[in-house]
mmCIF file of C-alpha atoms in Angstrom:
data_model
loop_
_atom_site.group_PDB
_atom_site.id
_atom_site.type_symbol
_atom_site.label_atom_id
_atom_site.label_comp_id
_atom_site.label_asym_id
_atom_site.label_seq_id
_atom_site.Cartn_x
_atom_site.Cartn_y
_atom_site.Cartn_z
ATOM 1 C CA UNK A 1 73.087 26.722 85.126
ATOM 2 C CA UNK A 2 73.633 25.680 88.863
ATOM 3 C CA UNK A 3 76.610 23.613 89.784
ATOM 4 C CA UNK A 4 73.989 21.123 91.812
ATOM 5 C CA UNK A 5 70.986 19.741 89.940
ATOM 6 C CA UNK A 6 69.669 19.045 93.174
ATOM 7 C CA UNK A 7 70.593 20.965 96.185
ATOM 8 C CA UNK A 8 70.081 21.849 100.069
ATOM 9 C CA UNK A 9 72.833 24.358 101.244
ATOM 10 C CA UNK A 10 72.833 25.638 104.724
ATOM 11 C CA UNK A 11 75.351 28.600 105.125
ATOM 12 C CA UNK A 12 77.003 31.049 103.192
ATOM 13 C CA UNK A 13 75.810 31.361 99.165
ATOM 14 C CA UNK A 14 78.133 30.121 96.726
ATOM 15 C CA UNK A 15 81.010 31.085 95.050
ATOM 16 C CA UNK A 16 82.761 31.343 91.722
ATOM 17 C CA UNK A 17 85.882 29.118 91.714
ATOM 18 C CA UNK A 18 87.486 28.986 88.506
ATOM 19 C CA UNK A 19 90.813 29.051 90.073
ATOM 20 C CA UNK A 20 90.433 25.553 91.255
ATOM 21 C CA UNK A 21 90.166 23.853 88.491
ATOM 22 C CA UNK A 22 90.424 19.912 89.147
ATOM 23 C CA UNK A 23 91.554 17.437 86.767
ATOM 24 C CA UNK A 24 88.102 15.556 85.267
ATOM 25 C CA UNK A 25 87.866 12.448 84.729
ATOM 26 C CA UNK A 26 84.534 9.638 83.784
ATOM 27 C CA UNK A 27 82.330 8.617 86.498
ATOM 28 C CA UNK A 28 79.548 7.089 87.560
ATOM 29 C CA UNK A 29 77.736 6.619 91.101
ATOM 30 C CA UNK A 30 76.914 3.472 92.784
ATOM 31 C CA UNK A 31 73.244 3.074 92.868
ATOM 32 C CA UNK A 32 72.957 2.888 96.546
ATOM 33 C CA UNK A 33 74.586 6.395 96.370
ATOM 34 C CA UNK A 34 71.931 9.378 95.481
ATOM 35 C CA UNK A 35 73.007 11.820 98.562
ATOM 36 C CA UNK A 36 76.325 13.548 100.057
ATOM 37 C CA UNK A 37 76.538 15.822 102.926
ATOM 38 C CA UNK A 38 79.464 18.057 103.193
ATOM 39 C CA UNK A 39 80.937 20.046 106.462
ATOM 40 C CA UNK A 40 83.147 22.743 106.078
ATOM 41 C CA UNK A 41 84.628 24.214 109.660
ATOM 42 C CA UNK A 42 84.945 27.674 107.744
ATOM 43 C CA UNK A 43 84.085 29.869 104.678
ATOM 44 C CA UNK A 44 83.284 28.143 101.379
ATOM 45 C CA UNK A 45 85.032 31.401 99.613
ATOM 46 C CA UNK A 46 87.521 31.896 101.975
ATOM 47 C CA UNK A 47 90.113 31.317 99.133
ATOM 48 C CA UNK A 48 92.061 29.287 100.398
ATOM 49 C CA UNK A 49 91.749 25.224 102.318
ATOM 50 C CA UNK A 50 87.988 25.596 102.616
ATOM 51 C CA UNK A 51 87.275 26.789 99.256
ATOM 52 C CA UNK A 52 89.487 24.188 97.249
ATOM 53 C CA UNK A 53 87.763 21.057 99.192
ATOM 54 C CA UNK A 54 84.093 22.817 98.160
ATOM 55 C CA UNK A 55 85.473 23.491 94.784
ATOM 56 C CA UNK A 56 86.375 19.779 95.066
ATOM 57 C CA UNK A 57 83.049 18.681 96.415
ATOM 58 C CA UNK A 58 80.963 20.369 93.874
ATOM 59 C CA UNK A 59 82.992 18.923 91.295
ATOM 60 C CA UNK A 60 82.210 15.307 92.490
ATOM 61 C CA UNK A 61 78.792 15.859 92.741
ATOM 62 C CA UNK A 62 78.073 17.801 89.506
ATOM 63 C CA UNK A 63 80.053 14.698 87.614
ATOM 64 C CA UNK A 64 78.332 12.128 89.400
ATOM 65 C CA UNK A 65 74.386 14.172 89.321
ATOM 66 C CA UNK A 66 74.076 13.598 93.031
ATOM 67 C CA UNK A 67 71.967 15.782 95.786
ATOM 68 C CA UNK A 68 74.071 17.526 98.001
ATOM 69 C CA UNK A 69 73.468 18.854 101.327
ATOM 70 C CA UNK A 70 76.024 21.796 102.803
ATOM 71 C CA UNK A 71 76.894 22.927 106.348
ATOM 72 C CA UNK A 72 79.971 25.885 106.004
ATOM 73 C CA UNK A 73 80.906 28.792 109.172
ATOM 74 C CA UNK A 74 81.014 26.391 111.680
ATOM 75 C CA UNK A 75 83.522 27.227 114.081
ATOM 76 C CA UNK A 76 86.258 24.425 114.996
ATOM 77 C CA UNK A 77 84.895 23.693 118.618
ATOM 78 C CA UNK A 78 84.396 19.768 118.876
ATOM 79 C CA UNK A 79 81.086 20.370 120.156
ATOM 80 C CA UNK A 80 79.600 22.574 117.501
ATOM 81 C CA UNK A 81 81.381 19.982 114.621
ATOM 82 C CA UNK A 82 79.439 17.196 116.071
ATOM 83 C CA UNK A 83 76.302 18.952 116.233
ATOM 84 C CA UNK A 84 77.136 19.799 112.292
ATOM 85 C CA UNK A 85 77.667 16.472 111.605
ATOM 86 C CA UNK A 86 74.453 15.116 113.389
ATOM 87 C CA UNK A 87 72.121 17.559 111.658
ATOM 88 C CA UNK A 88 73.883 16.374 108.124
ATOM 89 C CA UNK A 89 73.511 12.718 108.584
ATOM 90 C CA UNK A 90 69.290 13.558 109.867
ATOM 91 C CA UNK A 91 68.909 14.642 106.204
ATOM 92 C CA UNK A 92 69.860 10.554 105.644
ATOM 93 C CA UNK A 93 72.835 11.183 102.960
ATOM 94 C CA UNK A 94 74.633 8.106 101.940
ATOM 95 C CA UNK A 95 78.243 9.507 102.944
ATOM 96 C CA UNK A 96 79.474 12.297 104.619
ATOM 97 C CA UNK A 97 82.571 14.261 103.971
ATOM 98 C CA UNK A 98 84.270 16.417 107.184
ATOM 99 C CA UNK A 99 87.015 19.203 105.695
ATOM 100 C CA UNK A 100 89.496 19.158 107.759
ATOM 101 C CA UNK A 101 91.968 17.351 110.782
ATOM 102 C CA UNK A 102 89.776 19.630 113.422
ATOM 103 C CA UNK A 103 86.916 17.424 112.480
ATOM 104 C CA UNK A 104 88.836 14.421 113.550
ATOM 105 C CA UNK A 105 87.349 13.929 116.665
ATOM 106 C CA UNK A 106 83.849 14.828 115.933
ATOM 107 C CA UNK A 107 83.944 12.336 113.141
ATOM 108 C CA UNK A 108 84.667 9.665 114.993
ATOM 109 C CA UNK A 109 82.341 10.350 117.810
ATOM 110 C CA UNK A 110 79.020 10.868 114.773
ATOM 111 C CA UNK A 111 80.341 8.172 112.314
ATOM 112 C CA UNK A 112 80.009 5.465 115.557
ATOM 113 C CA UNK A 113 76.523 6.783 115.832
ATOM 114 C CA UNK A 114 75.408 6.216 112.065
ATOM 115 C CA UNK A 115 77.230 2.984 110.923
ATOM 116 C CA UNK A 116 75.105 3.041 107.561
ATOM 117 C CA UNK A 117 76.468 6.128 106.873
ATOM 118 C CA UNK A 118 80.189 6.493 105.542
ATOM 119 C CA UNK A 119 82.290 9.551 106.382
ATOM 120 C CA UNK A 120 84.934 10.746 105.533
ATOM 121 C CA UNK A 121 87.814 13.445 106.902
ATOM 122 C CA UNK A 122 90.099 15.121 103.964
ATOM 123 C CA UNK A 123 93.091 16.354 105.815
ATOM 124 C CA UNK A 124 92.326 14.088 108.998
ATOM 125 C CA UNK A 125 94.074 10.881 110.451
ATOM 126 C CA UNK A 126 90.473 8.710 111.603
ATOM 127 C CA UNK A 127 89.737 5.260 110.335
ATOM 128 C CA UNK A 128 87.226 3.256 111.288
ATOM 129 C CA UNK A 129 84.522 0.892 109.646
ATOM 130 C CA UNK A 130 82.139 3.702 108.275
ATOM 131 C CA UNK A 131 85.445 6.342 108.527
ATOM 132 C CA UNK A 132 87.664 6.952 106.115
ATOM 133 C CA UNK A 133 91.009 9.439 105.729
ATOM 134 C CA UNK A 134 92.070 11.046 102.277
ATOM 135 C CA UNK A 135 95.318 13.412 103.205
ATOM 136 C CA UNK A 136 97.040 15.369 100.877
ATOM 137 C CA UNK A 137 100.895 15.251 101.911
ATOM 138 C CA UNK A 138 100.770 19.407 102.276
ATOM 139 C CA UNK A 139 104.025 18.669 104.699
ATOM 140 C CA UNK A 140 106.050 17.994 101.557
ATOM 141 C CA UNK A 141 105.490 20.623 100.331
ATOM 142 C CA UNK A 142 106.004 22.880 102.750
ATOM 143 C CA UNK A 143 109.017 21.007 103.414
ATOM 144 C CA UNK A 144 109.962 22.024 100.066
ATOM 145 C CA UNK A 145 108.823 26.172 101.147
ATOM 146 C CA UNK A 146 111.362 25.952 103.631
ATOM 147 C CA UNK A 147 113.981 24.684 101.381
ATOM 148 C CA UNK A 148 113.266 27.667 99.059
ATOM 149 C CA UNK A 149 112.530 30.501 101.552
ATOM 150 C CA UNK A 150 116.106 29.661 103.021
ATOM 151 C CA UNK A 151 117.418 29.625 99.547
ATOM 152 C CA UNK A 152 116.274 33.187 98.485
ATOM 153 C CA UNK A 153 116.139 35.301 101.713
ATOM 154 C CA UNK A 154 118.823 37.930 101.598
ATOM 155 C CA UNK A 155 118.313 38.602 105.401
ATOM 156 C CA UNK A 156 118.903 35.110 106.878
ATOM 157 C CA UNK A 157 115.441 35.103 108.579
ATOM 158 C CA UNK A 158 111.907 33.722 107.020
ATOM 159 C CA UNK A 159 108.850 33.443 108.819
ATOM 160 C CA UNK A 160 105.713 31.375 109.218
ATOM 161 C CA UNK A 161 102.135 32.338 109.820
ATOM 162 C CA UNK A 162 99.362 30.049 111.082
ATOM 163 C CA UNK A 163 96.428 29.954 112.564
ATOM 164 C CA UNK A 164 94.612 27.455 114.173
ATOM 165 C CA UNK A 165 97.229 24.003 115.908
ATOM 166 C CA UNK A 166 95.463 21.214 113.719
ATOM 167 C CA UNK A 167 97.637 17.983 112.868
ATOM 168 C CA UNK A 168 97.715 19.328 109.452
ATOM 169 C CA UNK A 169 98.865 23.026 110.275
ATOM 170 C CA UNK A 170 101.352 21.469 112.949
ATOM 171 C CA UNK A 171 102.731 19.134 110.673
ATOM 172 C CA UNK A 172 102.853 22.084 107.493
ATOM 173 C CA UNK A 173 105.121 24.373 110.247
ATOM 174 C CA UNK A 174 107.417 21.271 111.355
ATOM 175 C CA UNK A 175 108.329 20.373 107.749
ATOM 176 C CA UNK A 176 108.900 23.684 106.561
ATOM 177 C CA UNK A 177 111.421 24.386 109.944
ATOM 178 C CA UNK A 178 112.903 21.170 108.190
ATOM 179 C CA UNK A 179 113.226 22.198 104.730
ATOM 180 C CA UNK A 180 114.942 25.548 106.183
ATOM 181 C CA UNK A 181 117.353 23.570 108.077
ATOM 182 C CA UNK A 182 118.175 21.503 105.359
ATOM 183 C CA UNK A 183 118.991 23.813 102.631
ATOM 184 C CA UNK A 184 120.515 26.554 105.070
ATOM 185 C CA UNK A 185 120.671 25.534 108.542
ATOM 186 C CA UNK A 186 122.109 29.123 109.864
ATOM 187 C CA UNK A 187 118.954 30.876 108.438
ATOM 188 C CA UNK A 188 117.032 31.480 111.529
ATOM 189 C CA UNK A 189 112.674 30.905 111.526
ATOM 190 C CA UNK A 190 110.071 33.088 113.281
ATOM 191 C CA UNK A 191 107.179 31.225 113.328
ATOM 192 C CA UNK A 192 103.691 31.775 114.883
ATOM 193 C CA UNK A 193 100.314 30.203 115.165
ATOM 194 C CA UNK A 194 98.076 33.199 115.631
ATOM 195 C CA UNK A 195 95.011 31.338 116.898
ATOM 196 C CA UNK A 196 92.961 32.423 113.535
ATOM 197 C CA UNK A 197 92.362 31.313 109.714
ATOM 198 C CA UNK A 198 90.448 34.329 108.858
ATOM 199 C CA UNK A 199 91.183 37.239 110.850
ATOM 200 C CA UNK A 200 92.487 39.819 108.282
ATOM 201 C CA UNK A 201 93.722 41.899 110.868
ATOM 202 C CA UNK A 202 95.918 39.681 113.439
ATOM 203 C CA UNK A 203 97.399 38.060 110.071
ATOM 204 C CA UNK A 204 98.267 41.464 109.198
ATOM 205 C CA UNK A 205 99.559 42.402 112.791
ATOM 206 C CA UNK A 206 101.500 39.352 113.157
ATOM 207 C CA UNK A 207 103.110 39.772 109.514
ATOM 208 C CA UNK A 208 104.317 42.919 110.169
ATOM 209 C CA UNK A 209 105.937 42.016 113.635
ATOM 210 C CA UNK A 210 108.435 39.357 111.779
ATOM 211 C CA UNK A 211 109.042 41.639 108.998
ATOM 212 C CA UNK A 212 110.152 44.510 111.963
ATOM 213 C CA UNK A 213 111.772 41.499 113.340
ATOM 214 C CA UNK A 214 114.015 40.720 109.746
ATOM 215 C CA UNK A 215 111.891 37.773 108.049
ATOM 216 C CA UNK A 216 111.755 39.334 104.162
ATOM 217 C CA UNK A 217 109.791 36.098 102.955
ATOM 218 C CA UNK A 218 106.964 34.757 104.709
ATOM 219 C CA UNK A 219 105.115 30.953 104.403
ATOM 220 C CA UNK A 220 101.380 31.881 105.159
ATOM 221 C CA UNK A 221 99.276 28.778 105.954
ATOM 222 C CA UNK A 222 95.962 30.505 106.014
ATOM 223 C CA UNK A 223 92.578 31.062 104.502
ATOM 224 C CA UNK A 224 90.311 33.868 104.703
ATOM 225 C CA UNK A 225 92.588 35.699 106.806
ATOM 226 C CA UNK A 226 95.857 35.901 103.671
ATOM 227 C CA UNK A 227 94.556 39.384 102.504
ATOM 228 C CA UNK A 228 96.074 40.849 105.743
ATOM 229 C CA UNK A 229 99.276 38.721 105.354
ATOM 230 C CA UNK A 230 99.397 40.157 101.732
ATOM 231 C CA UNK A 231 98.991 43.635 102.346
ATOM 232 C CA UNK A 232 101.973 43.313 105.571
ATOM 233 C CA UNK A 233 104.429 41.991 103.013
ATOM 234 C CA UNK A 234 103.668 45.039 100.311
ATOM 235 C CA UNK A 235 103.570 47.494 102.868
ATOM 236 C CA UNK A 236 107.125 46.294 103.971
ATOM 237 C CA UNK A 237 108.457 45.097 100.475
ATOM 238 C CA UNK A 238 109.371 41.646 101.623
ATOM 239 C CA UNK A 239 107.986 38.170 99.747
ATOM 240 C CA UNK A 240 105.433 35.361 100.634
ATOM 241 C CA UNK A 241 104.616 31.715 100.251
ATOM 242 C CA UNK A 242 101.571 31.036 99.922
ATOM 243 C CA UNK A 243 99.839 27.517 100.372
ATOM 244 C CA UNK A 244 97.541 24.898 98.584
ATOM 245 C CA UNK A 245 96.514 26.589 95.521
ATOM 246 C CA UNK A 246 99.228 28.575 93.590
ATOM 247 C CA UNK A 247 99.003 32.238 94.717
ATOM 248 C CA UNK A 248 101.253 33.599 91.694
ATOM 249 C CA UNK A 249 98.475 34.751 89.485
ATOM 250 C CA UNK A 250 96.783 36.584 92.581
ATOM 251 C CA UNK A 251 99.258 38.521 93.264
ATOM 252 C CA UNK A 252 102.715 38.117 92.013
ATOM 253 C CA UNK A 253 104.538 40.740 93.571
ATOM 254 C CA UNK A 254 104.091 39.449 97.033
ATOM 255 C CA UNK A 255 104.249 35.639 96.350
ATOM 256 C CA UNK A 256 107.810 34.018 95.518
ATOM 257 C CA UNK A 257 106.359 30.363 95.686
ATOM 258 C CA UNK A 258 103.090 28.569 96.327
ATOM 259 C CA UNK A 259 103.365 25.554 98.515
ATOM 260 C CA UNK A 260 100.636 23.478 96.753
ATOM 261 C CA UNK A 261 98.773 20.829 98.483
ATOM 262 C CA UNK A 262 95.519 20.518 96.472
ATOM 263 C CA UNK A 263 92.993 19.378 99.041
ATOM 264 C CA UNK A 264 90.024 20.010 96.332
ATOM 265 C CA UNK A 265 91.803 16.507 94.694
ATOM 266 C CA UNK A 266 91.788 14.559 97.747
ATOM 267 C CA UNK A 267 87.933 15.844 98.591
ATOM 268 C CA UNK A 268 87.138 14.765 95.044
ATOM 269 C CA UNK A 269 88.520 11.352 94.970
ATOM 270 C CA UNK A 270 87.468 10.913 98.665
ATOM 271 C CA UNK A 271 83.628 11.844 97.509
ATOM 272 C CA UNK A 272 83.449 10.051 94.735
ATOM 273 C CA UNK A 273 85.398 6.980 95.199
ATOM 274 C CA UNK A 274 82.699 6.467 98.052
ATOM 275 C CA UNK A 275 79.904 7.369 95.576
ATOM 276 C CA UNK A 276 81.096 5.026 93.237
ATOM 277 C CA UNK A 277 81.982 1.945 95.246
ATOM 278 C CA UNK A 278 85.516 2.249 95.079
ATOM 279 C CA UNK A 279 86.266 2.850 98.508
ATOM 280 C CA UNK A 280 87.705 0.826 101.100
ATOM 281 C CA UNK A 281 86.698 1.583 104.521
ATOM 282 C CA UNK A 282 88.913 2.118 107.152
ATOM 283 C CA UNK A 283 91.880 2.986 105.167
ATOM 284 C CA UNK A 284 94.062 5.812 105.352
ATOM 285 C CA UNK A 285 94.508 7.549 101.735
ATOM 286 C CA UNK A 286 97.995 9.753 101.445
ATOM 287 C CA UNK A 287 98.796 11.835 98.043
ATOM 288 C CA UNK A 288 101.971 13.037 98.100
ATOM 289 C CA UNK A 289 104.805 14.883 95.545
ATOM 290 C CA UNK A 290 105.011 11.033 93.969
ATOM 291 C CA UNK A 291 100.785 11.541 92.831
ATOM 292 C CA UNK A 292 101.063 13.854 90.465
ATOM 293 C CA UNK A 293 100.304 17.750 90.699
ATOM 294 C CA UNK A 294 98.314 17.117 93.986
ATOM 295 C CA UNK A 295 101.124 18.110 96.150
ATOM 296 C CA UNK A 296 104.574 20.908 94.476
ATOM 297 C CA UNK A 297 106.079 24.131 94.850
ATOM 298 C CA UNK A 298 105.468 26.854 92.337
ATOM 299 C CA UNK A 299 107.955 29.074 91.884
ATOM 300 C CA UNK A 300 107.557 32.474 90.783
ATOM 301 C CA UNK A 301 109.026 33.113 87.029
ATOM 302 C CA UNK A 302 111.872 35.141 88.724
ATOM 303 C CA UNK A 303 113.459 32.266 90.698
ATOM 304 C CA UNK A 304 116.738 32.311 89.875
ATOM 305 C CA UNK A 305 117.697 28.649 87.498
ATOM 306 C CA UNK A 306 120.398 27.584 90.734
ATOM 307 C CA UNK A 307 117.719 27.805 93.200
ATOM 308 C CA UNK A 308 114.948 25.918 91.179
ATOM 309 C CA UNK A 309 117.269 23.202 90.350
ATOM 310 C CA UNK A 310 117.857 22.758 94.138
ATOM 311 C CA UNK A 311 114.052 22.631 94.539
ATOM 312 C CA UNK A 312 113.801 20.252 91.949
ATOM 313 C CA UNK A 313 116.215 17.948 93.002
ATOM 314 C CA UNK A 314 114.971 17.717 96.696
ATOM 315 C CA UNK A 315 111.464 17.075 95.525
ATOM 316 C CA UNK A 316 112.948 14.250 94.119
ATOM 317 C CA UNK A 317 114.249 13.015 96.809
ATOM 318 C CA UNK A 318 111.157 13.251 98.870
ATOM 319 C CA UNK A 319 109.297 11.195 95.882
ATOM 320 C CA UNK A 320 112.254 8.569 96.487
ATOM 321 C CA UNK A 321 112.555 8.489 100.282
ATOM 322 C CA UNK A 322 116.039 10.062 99.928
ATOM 323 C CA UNK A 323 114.441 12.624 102.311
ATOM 324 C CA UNK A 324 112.141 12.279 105.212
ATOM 325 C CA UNK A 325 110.084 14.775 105.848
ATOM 326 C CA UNK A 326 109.580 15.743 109.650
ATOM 327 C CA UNK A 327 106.202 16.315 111.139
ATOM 328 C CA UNK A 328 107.535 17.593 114.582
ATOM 329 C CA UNK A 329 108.907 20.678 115.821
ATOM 330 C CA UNK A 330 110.525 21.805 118.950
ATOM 331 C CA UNK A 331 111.661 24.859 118.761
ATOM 332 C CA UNK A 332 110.784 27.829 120.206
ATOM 333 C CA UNK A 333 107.923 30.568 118.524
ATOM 334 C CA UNK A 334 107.663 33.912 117.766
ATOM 335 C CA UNK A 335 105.527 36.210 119.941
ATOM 336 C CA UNK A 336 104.228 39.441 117.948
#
């Protein structure tokens, strides 16, 4: 039975995503609410960022028996996100949700030009009167990634793997260089933005260069392009952290920890607390390690006790504002 009781999708088909399973709870949808549009600046089953929000979006929509339209592989270029957005909004949904701080600017620019539609950006930092913000915190925990890659490397150098500079992803590398410094600041950090989510093979290439280079655990912040990242860090024996779903069950002799920031939660709420007439517009809506499971660090069963304590107790912090997390970074980066 499909997902969608009534459906347009433009893109790539869809997926099975039992992995992301979101916490359900009642609803119903506002009556002046019958159709969301979705844009996804990437794969739906890239298994990673892009596939949690869908997961999250589907979710919202099967609960609240709405029609759904669907724009996915559109690449993050400002102009081809506001074309995206502008051919969502001519099939007249009620609210449109953007996936992503790369859709920032496009937002703003198609949200001014449909005021009786209401948009939203999970992962951005836009507000306006028909533009609202849901961000998952995914800085704490990579903050907390950091803390626990410094912890457990038995080289004294960990790594970091991006792709794309969003505010997210540039935020994500600053607080883990944070969490390193904090728990162990002589542990040194190689860490690169390789200009691509999904390009198996750079993410492999650029793996491999800070393993030759003495990183034996690496925090990957990508999507389609992990498999490359994983197959690096098996071919050289060394660990990885994966982010916002927990990459454990996947494969758990590559990842020590999972730096969870479940954006599929924030796209959820985001959908249908504008379906529902909860929303306020214009606001700026942050989940962090104090909401719940939305944003933690798994650790792998093997974690020593010592060094999940630690973890622990900083998280703690965090929640009580014992720590601030940093969302700039300075320092120099790796060049494979």
């Amino acid at each position: 039975m499909p997902l969608f009781s009534r459906r347009q999708i433009v893109g790539a088909g869809g997926v099975a995503l039992s992995a992301l399973v979101l916490p359900v709870l009642p609803l119903s949808a506002s009556a002046a609410v019958t159709k969301v549009g979705l844009l996804l600046p990437g794969k739906r089953d890239d298994g990673g960022f892009m596939q949690a929000g869908y997961a999250g979006f589907e979710q919202a929509v099967s609960e609240l028996k709405l029609d759904a339209v669907v724009v996915d592989g559109v690449r993050p270029q400002k102009d081809e996100l506001v074309a995206a957005l502008r051919k969502l909004a001519a099939d007249k949904p009620q609210v449109i949700a953007a996936h992503g701080g790369q859709c920032n600017e496009a937002a703003k620019v198609v949200a001014a030009d449909h005021p009786d539609i209401q948009f939203l950006v999970i992962q951005g930092g836009v507000e306006g009167a028909n533009l609202t913000s849901y961000e998952v915190l995914q800085e704490e925990s990579a903050w907390l990634a950091g803390a626990a890659a410094a912890l457990l490397t038995t080289t004294g150098v960990v790594g970091h793997i991006s792709g794309i500079r969003v505010p997210p992803g540039l935020k994500g590398r600053a607080a883990y260089a944070a969490g390193v410094a904090h728990a162990k600041p002589d542990v040194k950090l190689l860490t690169t933005f390789c200009g691509e989510q999904d390009d198996v093979a750079l993410a492999h290439k650029v793996a491999v260069a800070q393993a030759d280079a003495g990183a034996d655990i690496i925090f990957t912040m990508l999507n389609a392009g992990r498999p490359g990242a994983i197959a690096a860090c098996r071919e050289k024996k060394i660990r990885q952290i994966g982010n916002v779903r927990d990459w454990g069950p996947v494969a758990p002799d590559v990842f020590v920890a999972s730096a969870i920031a479940d954006v599929g939660i924030a796209m959820r709420n985001a959908v249908s607390d504008a379906a529902s007439g909860r929303l306020v517009p214009g606001k700026h809506v942050k989940l962090g390690v104090s909401s719940g499971n939305a944003v933690r660090l798994a650790l792998a069963p093997e974690v020593p006790a010592d060094v999940r304590a630690k973890v622990e107790a900083y998280a703690a912090d965090i929640a009580l504002g014992k720590i601030r997390v940093s969302t700039e970074y300075s320092g120099v980066e790796f060049q494979p």
